[in-house]
Every structure is written in C-alpha cells, then in structure tokens.
PDB file of C-alpha atoms in Angstrom:
ATOM      1  CA  MET M  12     -47.049 311.699 124.402  1.00 46.00           C
ATOM      2  CA  PRO M  13     -48.835 315.024 124.186  1.00 56.00           C
ATOM      3  CA  ARG M  14     -48.423 317.172 126.619  1.00 65.00           C
ATOM      4  CA  THR M  15     -51.085 316.975 129.801  1.00 65.00           C
ATOM      5  CA  THR M  16     -52.678 320.238 131.199  1.00 81.00           C
ATOM      6  CA  PHE M  17     -53.313 320.993 134.277  1.00 84.00           C
ATOM      7  CA  ASP M  18     -56.976 321.761 133.752  1.00 88.00           C
ATOM      8  CA  ASP M  19     -57.236 318.063 133.309  1.00 91.00           C
ATOM      9  CA  LEU M  20     -55.366 316.614 136.170  1.00 92.00           C
ATOM     10  CA  ALA M  21     -56.959 319.140 138.472  1.00 91.00           C
ATOM     11  CA  ALA M  22     -60.687 317.423 136.463  1.00 93.00           C
ATOM     12  CA  PHE M  23     -59.015 314.323 137.251  1.00 94.00           C
ATOM     13  CA  ILE M  24     -58.334 315.050 140.800  1.00 94.00           C
ATOM     14  CA  ALA M  25     -62.019 316.796 141.461  1.00 94.00           C
ATOM     15  CA  VAL M  26     -63.774 313.565 139.968  1.00 94.00           C
ATOM     16  CA  ALA M  27     -61.570 311.103 142.047  1.00 94.00           C
ATOM     17  CA  ARG M  28     -61.936 313.745 145.617  1.00 94.00           C
ATOM     18  CA  ALA M  29     -65.493 313.983 144.575  1.00 93.00           C
ATOM     19  CA  ARG M  30     -66.286 310.306 143.278  1.00 94.00           C
ATOM     20  CA  SER M  31     -68.751 312.172 141.525  1.00 92.00           C
ATOM     21  CA  PHE M  32     -69.420 313.798 138.204  1.00 92.00           C
ATOM     22  CA  THR M  33     -72.256 315.302 139.584  1.00 91.00           C
ATOM     23  CA  ARG M  34     -70.179 316.867 142.810  1.00 92.00           C
ATOM     24  CA  ALA M  35     -66.860 317.454 140.903  1.00 92.00           C
ATOM     25  CA  ALA M  36     -68.449 319.201 137.663  1.00 92.00           C
ATOM     26  CA  ALA M  37     -70.467 321.351 141.080  1.00 93.00           C
ATOM     27  CA  GLN M  38     -67.364 322.507 142.357  1.00 92.00           C
ATOM     28  CA  LEU M  39     -65.740 323.250 139.193  1.00 91.00           C
ATOM     29  CA  GLY M  40     -69.086 325.782 137.408  1.00 91.00           C
ATOM     30  CA  VAL M  41     -68.429 322.698 134.779  1.00 92.00           C
ATOM     31  CA  SER M  42     -70.990 320.706 132.560  1.00 92.00           C
ATOM     32  CA  GLN M  43     -70.651 317.214 133.501  1.00 91.00           C
ATOM     33  CA  SER M  44     -69.626 316.178 129.766  1.00 92.00           C
ATOM     34  CA  ALA M  45     -66.779 318.349 130.348  1.00 91.00           C
ATOM     35  CA  LEU M  46     -65.593 317.185 132.851  1.00 91.00           C
ATOM     36  CA  SER M  47     -66.201 313.571 131.366  1.00 91.00           C
ATOM     37  CA  GLN M  48     -64.646 314.796 128.639  1.00 93.00           C
ATOM     38  CA  ALA M  49     -61.147 316.279 130.490  1.00 93.00           C
ATOM     39  CA  VAL M  50     -60.801 313.253 132.515  1.00 93.00           C
ATOM     40  CA  ARG M  51     -61.585 310.444 129.484  1.00 93.00           C
ATOM     41  CA  GLY M  52     -58.639 312.996 127.205  1.00 92.00           C
ATOM     42  CA  LEU M  53     -56.085 312.406 130.085  1.00 93.00           C
ATOM     43  CA  GLU M  54     -56.687 309.098 130.568  1.00 93.00           C
ATOM     44  CA  GLY M  55     -56.554 308.812 126.743  1.00 91.00           C
ATOM     45  CA  ARG M  56     -53.003 310.801 127.173  1.00 91.00           C
ATOM     46  CA  LEU M  57     -51.655 308.900 129.625  1.00 91.00           C
ATOM     47  CA  GLY M  58     -53.218 305.613 128.116  1.00 92.00           C
ATOM     48  CA  VAL M  59     -54.124 303.905 130.629  1.00 94.00           C
ATOM     49  CA  ARG M  60     -58.102 303.705 132.868  1.00 95.00           C
ATOM     50  CA  LEU M  61     -57.505 305.922 135.998  1.00 95.00           C
ATOM     51  CA  LEU M  62     -61.471 305.709 136.938  1.00 94.00           C
ATOM     52  CA  THR M  63     -64.027 303.045 137.360  1.00 93.00           C
ATOM     53  CA  ARG M  64     -67.249 304.341 136.689  1.00 89.00           C
ATOM     54  CA  THR M  65     -70.521 302.537 137.518  1.00 84.00           C
ATOM     55  CA  THR M  66     -74.122 303.629 136.815  1.00 80.00           C
ATOM     56  CA  ARG M  67     -74.144 305.024 140.788  1.00 82.00           C
ATOM     57  CA  SER M  68     -70.791 305.635 141.690  1.00 85.00           C
ATOM     58  CA  VAL M  69     -67.276 306.830 141.083  1.00 92.00           C
ATOM     59  CA  SER M  70     -63.941 305.330 142.213  1.00 93.00           C
ATOM     60  CA  ALA M  71     -59.881 305.570 140.891  1.00 94.00           C
ATOM     61  CA  THR M  72     -58.404 302.339 139.653  1.00 94.00           C
ATOM     62  CA  GLU M  73     -54.655 301.658 141.214  1.00 95.00           C
ATOM     63  CA  ALA M  74     -53.234 304.213 138.571  1.00 95.00           C
ATOM     64  CA  GLY M  75     -55.508 306.571 139.634  1.00 94.00           C
ATOM     65  CA  ALA M  76     -55.025 306.156 143.151  1.00 95.00           C
ATOM     66  CA  ARG M  77     -50.798 306.407 142.403  1.00 95.00           C
ATOM     67  CA  LEU M  78     -52.338 309.644 139.866  1.00 94.00           C
ATOM     68  CA  LEU M  79     -53.941 311.758 142.635  1.00 94.00           C
ATOM     69  CA  ALA M  80     -51.580 310.906 145.749  1.00 95.00           C
ATOM     70  CA  THR M  81     -48.572 312.103 144.308  1.00 94.00           C
ATOM     71  CA  VAL M  82     -49.821 314.527 141.976  1.00 93.00           C
ATOM     72  CA  ALA M  83     -52.356 316.113 143.799  1.00 93.00           C
ATOM     73  CA  PRO M  84     -49.895 317.549 146.613  1.00 94.00           C
ATOM     74  CA  ARG M  85     -47.796 319.354 143.671  1.00 94.00           C
ATOM     75  CA  LEU M  86     -50.768 320.273 141.933  1.00 91.00           C
ATOM     76  CA  GLU M  87     -52.194 322.382 144.948  1.00 92.00           C
ATOM     77  CA  GLU M  88     -48.383 324.160 145.231  1.00 93.00           C
ATOM     78  CA  VAL M  89     -48.164 325.081 141.893  1.00 91.00           C
ATOM     79  CA  GLU M  90     -51.738 326.737 142.394  1.00 88.00           C
ATOM     80  CA  ALA M  91     -50.962 327.960 145.720  1.00 92.00           C
ATOM     81  CA  GLU M  92     -47.443 329.599 144.865  1.00 92.00           C
ATOM     82  CA  LEU M  93     -49.343 330.823 141.501  1.00 89.00           C
ATOM     83  CA  GLY M  94     -51.815 332.598 143.986  1.00 87.00           C
ATOM     84  CA  ALA M  95     -48.719 333.556 145.664  1.00 83.00           C
ATOM     85  CA  ILE M  96     -47.017 335.598 142.714  1.00 83.00           C
ATOM     86  CA  ALA M  97     -50.707 336.781 140.962  1.00 82.00           C
ATOM     87  CA  GLU M  98     -50.646 339.513 144.912  1.00 76.00           C
ATOM     88  CA  LEU M  99     -47.581 340.906 143.508  1.00 74.00           C
ATOM     89  CA  ARG M 100     -49.405 342.958 141.755  1.00 77.00           C
ATOM     90  CA  ASP M 101     -51.579 344.013 144.103  1.00 77.00           C
ATOM     91  CA  GLN M 102     -48.284 345.235 146.204  1.00 80.00           C
ATOM     92  CA  PRO M 103     -45.089 344.892 144.232  1.00 83.00           C
ATOM     93  CA  ARG M 104     -41.883 343.864 146.374  1.00 83.00           C
ATOM     94  CA  GLY M 105     -38.941 342.208 145.398  1.00 87.00           C
ATOM     95  CA  THR M 106     -35.532 343.032 144.269  1.00 92.00           C
ATOM     96  CA  ILE M 107     -34.822 345.845 141.621  1.00 93.00           C
ATOM     97  CA  ARG M 108     -31.225 345.786 140.187  1.00 95.00           C
ATOM     98  CA  ILE M 109     -29.888 349.321 138.621  1.00 92.00           C
ATOM     99  CA  THR M 110     -26.844 349.956 136.976  1.00 90.00           C
ATOM    100  CA  ALA M 111     -26.238 353.264 136.734  1.00 90.00           C
ATOM    101  CA  THR M 112     -23.692 355.575 136.341  1.00 88.00           C
ATOM    102  CA  GLU M 113     -22.096 357.791 139.538  1.00 89.00           C
ATOM    103  CA  HIS M 114     -23.608 361.101 137.737  1.00 86.00           C
ATOM    104  CA  ALA M 115     -27.501 359.413 136.861  1.00 86.00           C
ATOM    105  CA  ALA M 116     -27.215 357.941 139.664  1.00 89.00           C
ATOM    106  CA  ASN M 117     -27.135 361.262 141.899  1.00 88.00           C
ATOM    107  CA  SER M 118     -29.128 363.771 139.442  1.00 85.00           C
ATOM    108  CA  VAL M 119     -31.745 361.384 138.626  1.00 85.00           C
ATOM    109  CA  LEU M 120     -31.838 358.360 140.791  1.00 89.00           C
ATOM    110  CA  TRP M 121     -31.410 359.035 144.234  1.00 88.00           C
ATOM    111  CA  PRO M 122     -33.592 362.170 144.175  1.00 87.00           C
ATOM    112  CA  ARG M 123     -36.508 359.592 143.019  1.00 87.00           C
ATOM    113  CA  LEU M 124     -35.616 356.334 144.920  1.00 88.00           C
ATOM    114  CA  GLY M 125     -36.874 358.377 148.156  1.00 86.00           C
ATOM    115  CA  ASP M 126     -40.054 358.542 147.763  1.00 89.00           C
ATOM    116  CA  PHE M 127     -40.006 354.692 145.854  1.00 89.00           C
ATOM    117  CA  MET M 128     -38.923 353.473 148.468  1.00 90.00           C
ATOM    118  CA  TRP M 129     -41.466 354.717 151.236  1.00 91.00           C
ATOM    119  CA  THR M 130     -44.300 353.837 148.904  1.00 90.00           C
ATOM    120  CA  TYR M 131     -43.500 350.553 148.117  1.00 89.00           C
ATOM    121  CA  PRO M 132     -41.253 348.501 150.987  1.00 90.00           C
ATOM    122  CA  ASP M 133     -41.247 345.401 150.489  1.00 89.00           C
ATOM    123  CA  VAL M 134     -39.570 346.510 147.104  1.00 92.00           C
ATOM    124  CA  ARG M 135     -35.370 346.631 147.675  1.00 93.00           C
ATOM    125  CA  VAL M 136     -33.544 348.682 145.175  1.00 93.00           C
ATOM    126  CA  GLU M 137     -29.931 346.969 144.133  1.00 94.00           C
ATOM    127  CA  LEU M 138     -27.948 350.299 142.636  1.00 92.00           C
ATOM    128  CA  ILE M 139     -25.169 348.862 141.081  1.00 92.00           C
ATOM    129  CA  LEU M 140     -22.772 352.027 139.679  1.00 92.00           C
ATOM    130  CA  ASP M 141     -20.954 351.319 136.443  1.00 87.00           C
ATOM    131  CA  ASN M 142     -19.473 354.099 133.926  1.00 82.00           C
ATOM    132  CA  GLY M 143     -20.247 351.251 131.385  1.00 77.00           C
ATOM    133  CA  LEU M 144     -22.403 350.409 129.019  1.00 74.00           C
ATOM    134  CA  SER M 145     -23.608 347.153 131.046  1.00 76.00           C
ATOM    135  CA  ASP M 146     -24.911 344.316 128.951  1.00 80.00           C
ATOM    136  CA  ILE M 147     -28.039 344.523 131.006  1.00 82.00           C
ATOM    137  CA  ALA M 148     -29.901 341.218 129.851  1.00 81.00           C
ATOM    138  CA  ALA M 149     -26.773 339.241 130.844  1.00 84.00           C
ATOM    139  CA  ASP M 150     -25.837 340.608 133.753  1.00 88.00           C
ATOM    140  CA  ARG M 151     -29.588 340.366 135.164  1.00 91.00           C
ATOM    141  CA  TYR M 152     -30.712 343.865 135.414  1.00 91.00           C
ATOM    142  CA  ASP M 153     -33.901 345.364 134.992  1.00 90.00           C
ATOM    143  CA  MET M 154     -32.511 348.603 134.171  1.00 89.00           C
ATOM    144  CA  GLY M 155     -29.683 351.041 133.157  1.00 87.00           C
ATOM    145  CA  VAL M 156     -29.243 355.150 133.529  1.00 86.00           C
ATOM    146  CA  ARG M 157     -27.747 356.653 131.309  1.00 80.00           C
ATOM    147  CA  LEU M 158     -27.011 360.664 130.758  1.00 75.00           C
ATOM    148  CA  GLY M 159     -28.016 361.643 126.489  1.00 72.00           C
ATOM    149  CA  ASP M 160     -27.791 358.221 124.557  1.00 70.00           C
ATOM    150  CA  LEU M 161     -25.227 356.491 126.092  1.00 65.00           C
ATOM    151  CA  VAL M 162     -27.863 353.428 124.615  1.00 68.00           C
ATOM    152  CA  ALA M 163     -26.600 350.125 122.984  1.00 68.00           C
ATOM    153  CA  GLN M 164     -28.324 349.425 119.944  1.00 71.00           C
ATOM    154  CA  ASP M 165     -30.921 346.470 120.934  1.00 72.00           C
ATOM    155  CA  MET M 166     -32.199 349.090 124.140  1.00 75.00           C
ATOM    156  CA  VAL M 167     -35.301 350.773 124.405  1.00 79.00           C
ATOM    157  CA  ALA M 168     -34.347 353.974 126.303  1.00 79.00           C
ATOM    158  CA  VAL M 169     -37.376 355.948 127.875  1.00 82.00           C
ATOM    159  CA  ARG M 170     -36.541 359.541 129.183  1.00 82.00           C
ATOM    160  CA  ILE M 171     -36.781 360.199 133.498  1.00 81.00           C
ATOM    161  CA  GLY M 172     -35.592 363.361 133.147  1.00 77.00           C
ATOM    162  CA  PRO M 173     -35.604 366.257 132.215  1.00 77.00           C
ATOM    163  CA  ASP M 174     -32.503 367.708 129.128  1.00 77.00           C
ATOM    164  CA  VAL M 175     -29.191 368.656 131.579  1.00 73.00           C
ATOM    165  CA  ARG M 176     -27.186 371.148 129.817  1.00 77.00           C
ATOM    166  CA  PHE M 177     -23.068 371.177 130.068  1.00 75.00           C
ATOM    167  CA  ALA M 178     -21.191 373.907 129.757  1.00 79.00           C
ATOM    168  CA  VAL M 179     -17.120 374.185 129.448  1.00 79.00           C
ATOM    169  CA  VAL M 180     -15.775 376.914 132.232  1.00 84.00           C
ATOM    170  CA  GLY M 181     -11.684 377.993 132.072  1.00 84.00           C
ATOM    171  CA  SER M 182     -10.675 381.334 132.883  1.00 88.00           C
ATOM    172  CA  PRO M 183      -9.495 383.833 130.028  1.00 88.00           C
ATOM    173  CA  ALA M 184      -5.705 383.266 130.994  1.00 89.00           C
ATOM    174  CA  TYR M 185      -6.732 379.466 130.659  1.00 87.00           C
ATOM    175  CA  LEU M 186      -8.703 379.228 127.393  1.00 84.00           C
ATOM    176  CA  ALA M 187      -6.306 382.000 125.267  1.00 86.00           C
ATOM    177  CA  GLY M 188      -4.625 380.448 122.294  1.00 83.00           C
ATOM    178  CA  LYS M 189      -7.264 377.499 122.190  1.00 84.00           C
ATOM    179  CA  PRO M 190      -9.753 376.550 119.852  1.00 83.00           C
ATOM    180  CA  LEU M 191     -12.593 377.110 121.895  1.00 76.00           C
ATOM    181  CA  PRO M 192     -15.200 374.128 122.055  1.00 73.00           C
ATOM    182  CA  GLY M 193     -18.181 373.638 119.635  1.00 70.00           C
ATOM    183  CA  ARG M 194     -21.327 371.552 119.683  1.00 63.00           C
ATOM    184  CA  ARG M 195     -20.967 369.038 119.430  1.00 60.00           C
ATOM    185  CA  ARG M 196     -22.722 367.133 116.064  1.00 58.00           C
ATOM    186  CA  THR M 197     -24.852 364.487 116.054  1.00 52.00           C
TER     187      THR M 197
END
C-alpha cells in the first residue's frame, strides 16, 4: 500500500468532524476540490470508502468512524508534539554531551560555559573528560573538544579558541648534554 500522508488523514478527519466538505475546507484554508481529492486518494489507497456523501450531508462509514476514533487522537498527539519541538527553536533546552581532554576543558570550555549556561538555563551540559579520541557519533556525543589537530578523519573541526603556544622549559644542568627539542614538522 502506498504511504498515506498526514495531510490526507487530517483532511479526512476535518471533513468527518465537520460533516461537510465546505466547512472543513474553510477551517483548513483549502479548496473543496483539494479536500475532496485528498479524501478520495486516501480511500483509494486504503481500498475502502470512509465517507458517505450526499448532496446535503457527509457522514462517516463504519470504517471511517473506526479510523476517525483511532487516528484522530493520535494525529492530535503528533501535532502537539511537533508544536512542542518547534518551541525548541525559540529557547534551546535539553542535554548537550561534550567529550574533551582535561586541558581543553579547563582552558577553553570552562571559561565559556558559565555565560552559556546562564544564557540558556534549560540546557544541561554533560562534560566527559577523556584523553583518547572518542567516536563521537557512536558514543552519542554532540561535540568533542581537542587541542591541536587531534581530530578523526571523518570529523569536522571548528576552531573555538586561540592558538596555544607550548614551551619546553628546563634548567641548564638538566638540558646539558641532551639534544634540544626541535619544532614538530607536519
């Protein structure tokens, strides 16, 4: 059976509840012919008549009444949940899972997380310290923070902090007779 769309089900539910193509079309802001085609298409895909139509009225058949009773509440739940999820655009909420090395967390993340958490109080930050290269997708992290170029090949790297300079420091006595460190070539 070809896939039935939410729009076709919503069209059927509107007509069945209004008991009129004219009133349902006005409620949905579509033409009567578009509504009629959607319901006919749904009936054709299901292979059963859902509405009995006369020149004066529309009523649900037994199959239509059954579909209306079972699908309408579920479709309303789906629409309500889609509306609730759409609210996330306006105010982020939920959990962000971040994996980072201890040094990256202390030097780059913590200085920025305070302001972020103040601005977005409904966002929970879960920070996991890990010095290895985690599989971000498999371990269900939203992001990983590493210093330098320690990034797996299939990951996208975005700079979030300034360059960090490292220095090797030692006393003259310690360094005497030892080869001096050189620049790493990449």
